[in-house]
Tab-separated table of C-alpha atoms in Angstrom:
chain	number	residue	atom	x	y	z
A	3	MET	CA	-10.858	-11.187	-6.658
A	4	ILE	CA	-10.619	-8.080	-4.173
A	5	LYS	CA	-13.632	-7.720	-1.938
A	6	TYR	CA	-14.449	-4.675	0.084
A	7	LEU	CA	-15.569	-5.805	3.720
A	8	LYS	CA	-17.303	-3.737	6.394
A	9	HIS	CA	-15.900	-4.117	9.915
A	10	ASN	CA	-18.517	-6.838	10.931
A	11	GLU	CA	-17.869	-8.940	7.757
A	12	ILE	CA	-14.292	-9.379	8.518
A	13	ASP	CA	-13.229	-12.983	9.438
A	14	LYS	CA	-10.687	-12.010	12.196
A	15	GLN	CA	-9.079	-15.306	12.655
A	16	LYS	CA	-8.448	-15.592	8.899
A	17	TRP	CA	-7.141	-12.041	8.903
A	18	ASN	CA	-4.467	-12.581	11.597
A	19	GLU	CA	-3.561	-15.836	10.120
A	20	CYS	CA	-2.792	-13.850	6.951
A	21	ILE	CA	-0.684	-11.293	8.868
A	22	LEU	CA	1.163	-14.037	10.583
A	23	ASN	CA	2.047	-15.767	7.623
A	24	SER	CA	2.719	-12.750	5.368
A	25	PHE	CA	6.290	-12.068	4.264
A	26	ASN	CA	5.670	-8.446	5.223
A	27	GLY	CA	3.498	-9.059	8.324
A	28	ILE	CA	3.862	-6.501	11.101
A	29	VAL	CA	2.221	-5.749	14.606
A	30	TYR	CA	0.221	-2.851	13.361
A	31	ALA	CA	-1.843	-4.927	10.966
A	32	TYR	CA	-3.259	-7.476	13.500
A	33	THR	CA	-6.916	-7.092	14.366
A	34	HIS	CA	-6.397	-6.622	17.999
A	35	TYR	CA	-4.030	-3.636	17.259
A	36	LEU	CA	-6.361	-2.114	14.631
A	37	ASP	CA	-9.352	-2.543	17.003
A	38	VAL	CA	-7.692	-0.123	19.296
A	39	VAL	CA	-6.397	2.375	17.053
A	40	CYS	CA	-9.332	2.667	14.722
A	41	PRO	CA	-12.280	0.623	16.068
A	42	ASN	CA	-14.393	0.864	12.815
A	43	TRP	CA	-11.755	-0.175	10.224
A	44	GLU	CA	-12.788	-1.864	7.116
A	45	ALA	CA	-10.896	-3.922	4.686
A	46	LEU	CA	-9.877	-5.178	1.009
A	47	VAL	CA	-9.499	-8.813	1.032
A	48	LYS	CA	-8.166	-10.863	-2.013
A	49	ASP	CA	-9.739	-14.421	-2.288
A	50	ASP	CA	-9.485	-16.302	0.877
A	51	TYR	CA	-7.364	-13.995	2.758
A	52	GLU	CA	-4.337	-14.498	0.701
A	53	MET	CA	-3.742	-10.771	0.588
A	54	VAL	CA	-5.327	-8.112	2.747
A	55	MET	CA	-5.455	-4.243	3.288
A	56	PRO	CA	-6.840	-2.504	6.211
A	57	LEU	CA	-8.964	0.781	5.575
A	58	THR	CA	-8.676	2.830	8.522
A	59	TRP	CA	-11.351	5.581	8.043
A	60	ASN	CA	-13.376	8.484	9.618
A	61	LYS	CA	-15.892	10.919	8.803
A	62	LYS	CA	-15.846	14.822	8.664
A	63	TYR	CA	-18.225	17.385	7.249
A	64	GLY	CA	-20.143	14.323	6.028
A	65	LYS	CA	-17.249	13.147	3.761
A	66	TYR	CA	-15.524	9.864	4.514
A	67	TYR	CA	-11.691	9.571	4.411
A	68	ILE	CA	-8.848	7.122	5.066
A	69	TYR	CA	-5.974	8.299	7.336
A	70	GLN	CA	-2.964	7.006	9.068
A	71	PRO	CA	-4.085	6.126	12.763
A	72	PRO	CA	-1.699	7.075	15.825
A	73	PHE	CA	0.989	4.514	16.710
A	74	THR	CA	0.919	2.851	13.284
A	75	GLN	CA	3.758	3.686	11.216
A	76	GLN	CA	2.932	1.483	8.251
A	77	LEU	CA	-0.046	-0.339	6.935
A	78	GLY	CA	-0.922	-1.002	3.130
A	79	VAL	CA	-1.164	-4.366	1.511
A	80	PHE	CA	-0.034	-7.597	3.262
A	81	SER	CA	0.565	-10.824	1.416
A	82	LYS	CA	1.340	-14.456	1.886
A	83	GLU	CA	2.373	-14.675	-1.806
A	84	HIS	CA	4.683	-12.465	-4.091
A	85	LEU	CA	3.553	-8.931	-4.088
A	86	THR	CA	4.088	-6.859	-7.183
A	87	GLU	CA	3.690	-3.106	-7.741
A	88	LYS	CA	0.678	-4.053	-10.045
A	89	ILE	CA	-1.160	-5.888	-7.409
A	90	VAL	CA	-0.656	-2.892	-4.860
A	91	GLU	CA	-2.104	-0.627	-7.522
A	92	LYS	CA	-5.105	-3.078	-7.929
A	93	PHE	CA	-5.695	-2.789	-4.163
A	94	LEU	CA	-5.633	1.040	-4.142
A	95	LEU	CA	-8.075	1.157	-7.338
A	96	ALA	CA	-10.340	-1.167	-5.186
A	97	ILE	CA	-10.958	1.390	-2.371
A	98	PRO	CA	-14.416	2.415	-2.660
A	99	LYS	CA	-15.161	5.799	-4.046
A	100	HIS	CA	-16.976	7.125	-1.132
A	101	PHE	CA	-13.567	7.683	0.531
A	102	GLN	CA	-12.959	10.898	-1.109
A	103	PHE	CA	-9.836	11.708	0.750
A	104	LEU	CA	-6.928	9.277	1.251
A	105	GLU	CA	-3.777	9.897	3.128
A	106	PHE	CA	-1.938	6.961	4.592
A	107	ASN	CA	1.281	5.006	4.671
A	108	LEU	CA	1.947	1.829	2.800
A	109	ASN	CA	4.620	-0.507	4.102
A	110	THR	CA	8.274	-0.896	3.060
A	111	TYR	CA	7.406	-3.808	0.627
A	112	ASN	CA	4.563	-1.877	-1.084
A	113	LYS	CA	5.850	-0.218	-4.337
A	114	LEU	CA	3.776	2.289	-6.392
A	115	SER	CA	4.068	4.050	-9.715
A	116	ASN	CA	0.308	5.066	-10.073
A	117	LYS	CA	0.182	8.791	-10.897
A	118	GLU	CA	-3.342	9.109	-9.518
A	119	TYR	CA	-1.554	9.328	-6.200
A	120	ASN	CA	0.800	11.822	-4.819
A	121	SER	CA	3.378	9.911	-3.023
A	122	LYS	CA	6.655	10.464	-1.106
A	123	ALA	CA	9.277	8.530	0.603
A	124	PHE	CA	9.287	8.532	4.492
A	125	LEU	CA	12.058	6.842	6.430
A	126	THR	CA	12.492	4.236	9.113
A	127	HIS	CA	15.710	2.719	10.288
A	128	GLU	CA	16.182	-1.028	10.857
A	129	LEU	CA	18.876	-3.078	12.611
A	130	ASP	CA	19.260	-6.723	11.971
A	131	MET	CA	20.198	-8.346	15.218
A	132	ILE	CA	21.375	-11.795	14.115
A	133	SER	CA	24.994	-11.042	14.692
A	134	PRO	CA	26.778	-11.276	18.097
A	135	TYR	CA	26.680	-8.085	20.213
A	136	GLU	CA	30.451	-7.460	19.688
A	137	PHE	CA	30.033	-7.129	15.974
A	138	LEU	CA	26.764	-5.068	16.321
A	139	TYR	CA	28.849	-2.665	18.740
A	140	LYS	CA	31.516	-2.069	16.050
A	141	SER	CA	28.960	-0.403	13.914
A	142	TYR	CA	28.043	2.131	16.609
A	143	SER	CA	29.066	5.811	15.949
A	144	GLU	CA	31.898	7.178	18.038
A	145	ASN	CA	29.384	9.620	19.623
A	146	THR	CA	27.083	6.736	20.746
A	147	LYS	CA	30.232	5.048	22.267
A	148	ARG	CA	31.049	8.106	24.244
A	149	ASN	CA	27.455	8.335	25.408
A	150	LEU	CA	27.658	4.844	26.461
A	151	LYS	CA	30.769	5.546	28.576
A	152	LYS	CA	29.068	8.307	30.130
A	153	ALA	CA	25.979	6.211	30.990
A	154	ASN	CA	28.148	3.557	32.561
A	155	HIS	CA	30.074	6.243	34.732
A	156	HIS	CA	26.587	7.033	36.272
A	157	GLN	CA	25.843	3.319	37.280
A	158	LEU	CA	22.566	3.364	35.408
A	159	LYS	CA	20.338	0.110	35.744
A	160	ILE	CA	17.567	-1.475	33.521
A	161	LEU	CA	14.139	-1.986	35.135
A	162	ASN	CA	12.226	-4.899	33.114
A	163	ASN	CA	8.529	-4.620	32.681
A	164	CYS	CA	7.936	-1.386	34.499
A	165	LYS	CA	4.534	0.316	34.600
A	166	VAL	CA	3.563	1.610	31.176
A	167	ASP	CA	2.072	4.797	32.910
A	168	GLU	CA	5.625	5.680	34.295
A	169	ILE	CA	6.906	5.754	30.767
A	170	ILE	CA	3.949	7.837	29.386
A	171	ASN	CA	4.186	10.305	32.298
A	172	LEU	CA	7.767	10.700	31.616
A	173	PHE	CA	7.094	11.709	28.128
A	174	LYS	CA	4.116	13.931	29.088
A	175	LYS	CA	6.258	15.871	31.651
A	176	ASN	CA	9.064	16.455	29.077
A	177	LYS	CA	8.813	16.040	25.392
A	178	GLY	CA	5.069	15.835	25.314
A	179	LYS	CA	4.872	19.647	26.275
A	180	GLU	CA	6.144	20.271	22.818
A	181	VAL	CA	4.172	17.646	20.833
A	182	LYS	CA	0.926	19.330	20.134
A	183	ALA	CA	-0.566	16.473	18.119
A	184	PHE	CA	-0.632	14.521	21.225
A	185	LYS	CA	-4.193	14.671	22.836
A	186	PRO	CA	-5.273	13.010	26.178
A	187	GLU	CA	-7.011	10.348	24.241
A	188	HIS	CA	-3.785	9.216	22.541
A	189	TYR	CA	-2.265	8.325	25.947
A	190	VAL	CA	-5.303	6.319	26.655
A	191	MET	CA	-4.995	4.508	23.463
A	192	LEU	CA	-1.277	3.779	24.030
A	193	ASN	CA	-1.724	2.482	27.583
A	194	LYS	CA	-4.863	0.240	26.150
A	195	LEU	CA	-2.534	-1.091	23.354
A	196	TYR	CA	0.247	-1.931	25.564
A	197	ASN	CA	-1.693	-3.598	28.107
A	198	LYS	CA	-3.403	-5.768	25.325
A	199	PHE	CA	-0.218	-6.780	23.784
A	200	TYR	CA	1.789	-7.255	27.110
A	201	LYS	CA	-0.762	-9.741	28.354
A	202	VAL	CA	-0.089	-11.877	25.280
A	203	GLY	CA	3.698	-11.525	25.561
A	204	PHE	CA	4.255	-9.241	22.509
A	205	ALA	CA	4.941	-6.089	24.342
A	206	LYS	CA	7.463	-4.988	26.778
A	207	ALA	CA	8.358	-1.930	28.810
A	208	PHE	CA	11.855	-1.060	29.903
A	209	ALA	CA	12.932	1.712	32.202
A	210	VAL	CA	16.323	3.188	33.176
A	211	CYS	CA	17.047	3.784	36.803
A	212	ASN	CA	19.752	6.204	38.347
A	213	SER	CA	21.751	5.168	41.435
A	214	ALA	CA	18.966	6.202	43.657
A	215	ASN	CA	16.617	3.687	41.765
A	216	GLU	CA	14.452	6.700	40.256
A	217	ILE	CA	13.177	6.099	36.797
A	218	ILE	CA	14.795	8.669	34.355
A	219	ALA	CA	13.941	6.977	31.007
A	220	GLY	CA	11.929	4.445	29.340
A	221	ALA	CA	10.615	2.739	26.135
A	222	LEU	CA	7.826	0.573	24.854
A	223	PHE	CA	8.713	-2.305	22.454
A	224	PHE	CA	6.295	-4.252	20.511
A	225	PHE	CA	7.094	-7.771	18.941
A	226	SER	CA	5.681	-9.703	16.079
A	227	ASN	CA	6.787	-11.381	12.893
A	228	ASN	CA	10.528	-11.469	13.795
A	229	LYS	CA	10.439	-7.694	14.351
A	230	ALA	CA	10.759	-5.479	17.433
A	231	ILE	CA	9.381	-2.082	17.214
A	232	PHE	CA	10.624	0.913	19.307
A	233	LEU	CA	7.113	2.351	19.423
A	234	PHE	CA	7.461	4.837	22.290
A	235	SER	CA	9.813	6.460	24.678
A	236	GLY	CA	9.944	8.922	27.546
A	237	ASN	CA	13.185	10.805	28.787
A	238	SER	CA	13.768	13.158	31.669
A	239	THR	CA	16.197	16.175	31.976
A	240	GLU	CA	18.409	13.781	33.971
A	241	GLY	CA	18.022	11.047	31.545
A	242	LYS	CA	19.257	13.116	28.668
A	243	GLU	CA	22.202	14.268	30.757
A	244	LYS	CA	23.160	10.876	31.628
A	245	ALA	CA	22.624	9.371	28.100
A	246	ALA	CA	19.845	7.047	29.533
A	247	LEU	CA	18.226	6.213	26.213
A	248	PHE	CA	21.634	5.401	24.634
A	249	PHE	CA	22.069	2.929	27.542
A	250	LEU	CA	18.556	1.478	27.202
A	251	ILE	CA	18.806	0.845	23.460
A	252	ASP	CA	22.312	-0.602	23.785
A	253	GLN	CA	21.111	-2.970	26.573
A	254	PHE	CA	18.185	-4.129	24.262
A	255	ILE	CA	20.632	-4.844	21.536
A	256	LYS	CA	22.962	-6.709	23.906
A	257	ASN	CA	20.084	-8.822	25.193
A	258	HIS	CA	18.512	-9.581	21.683
A	259	SER	CA	21.645	-10.064	19.590
A	260	GLU	CA	22.195	-13.398	17.827
A	261	LYS	CA	18.468	-13.747	17.468
A	262	ASN	CA	16.427	-13.848	14.273
A	263	LEU	CA	15.034	-10.393	15.021
A	264	THR	CA	15.068	-6.975	13.283
A	265	LEU	CA	14.843	-3.745	15.591
A	266	ASP	CA	12.822	-1.232	13.796
A	267	PHE	CA	13.545	2.275	15.198
A	268	GLU	CA	10.118	3.355	13.688
A	269	GLY	CA	11.458	6.631	12.075
A	270	SER	CA	12.386	9.124	11.408
A	271	ASN	CA	11.947	11.873	8.965
A	272	ASN	CA	13.289	14.203	11.503
A	273	PRO	CA	17.107	14.640	10.915
A	274	THR	CA	18.091	14.733	14.525
A	275	LEU	CA	16.152	11.491	15.431
A	276	ALA	CA	17.407	9.893	12.251
A	277	ARG	CA	20.960	10.539	13.297
A	278	PHE	CA	20.307	9.222	16.701
A	279	TYR	CA	18.983	5.932	15.109
A	280	LYS	CA	21.470	5.415	12.673
A	281	SER	CA	24.221	5.929	15.270
A	282	PHE	CA	23.372	2.335	16.499
A	283	GLY	CA	24.362	1.052	13.118
A	284	SER	CA	20.786	0.820	11.688
A	285	LYS	CA	20.033	1.129	7.985
A	286	PRO	CA	17.609	3.575	6.523
A	287	ILE	CA	14.603	1.899	4.844
A	288	THR	CA	11.996	3.747	2.926
A	289	TYR	CA	8.078	3.288	2.737
A	290	LEU	CA	5.454	5.361	0.807
A	291	HIS	CA	3.282	8.114	2.198
A	292	VAL	CA	0.464	8.429	-0.317
A	293	LYS	CA	-2.318	11.062	-0.849
A	294	LYS	CA	-5.329	11.479	-3.157
A	295	ASN	CA	-7.843	14.334	-2.909
A	296	ASP	CA	-11.259	13.774	-4.529
A	297	LEU	CA	-13.243	16.044	-2.411
A	298	PRO	CA	-15.524	18.618	-3.842
A	299	PHE	CA	-13.840	21.955	-4.788
A	300	TYR	CA	-15.237	23.768	-2.032
A	301	LEU	CA	-13.550	21.427	0.605
A	302	LYS	CA	-10.261	20.542	-1.387
A	303	TRP	CA	-8.543	23.604	0.339
A	304	LEU	CA	-9.044	22.006	3.772
A	305	LYS	CA	-6.731	18.984	2.876
A	306	LYS	CA	-3.945	20.287	0.793
């Protein structure tokens, strides 16, 4: 039986045990992650937390809707047991009717054919790092290998566990100027997320320094369920010129090779970024973006 639970009715210990033991568990689905990105989240729970689905919701114009929170690429149904398309559909049908607009991402193990939902495939890229580094390096593109030679020529260095603010500020000063979707509250949210997970050993910040020990690029990685997620990065003009992000990712792969760990690049539907991630030998993996609009006709046009 699938039950709908309000936020204060969720047993967070049982929930986290479910995510930890799910074959498709992922860092975004833990309560301490959801509490930051959507503090009022609710849930669908099957039986005694054998399967769960977070409902990340908000309210606008008096109408309730479900959305994909910032810094959470995938959510959907998580399960300790075998998960079928029919079960995923049952969860979607169990979403309470007062949520009149739905637009969110399922995870890579959730399949769907229900025609009530408009769905399209989004891309992420994953690299299995169980092999030795020398083997993984052979799968790099020639362009990536050239960029790594360039980076090595500039004598770049990795700084472990740098301050998260330095990476966020790098992004804000450079790429952040072009990304209108990022608001000040998103940077506050990211800082809070990182610090919460860093304290329990599930997040790391790496920076690249030039020969003058100045930070020119950096990235945040989150870890759980044998997966490392490349969640966020910042890069300066100098970093781009010196191939600093190529160097950072290569060093991460080198230091985590021969481990039961998958590097999830967390994207991308953007062809340029997809090409960059693929250049490290990663494989494209699809997940579903679903949408359903049951708003009254006079509001439907707002969410086309």
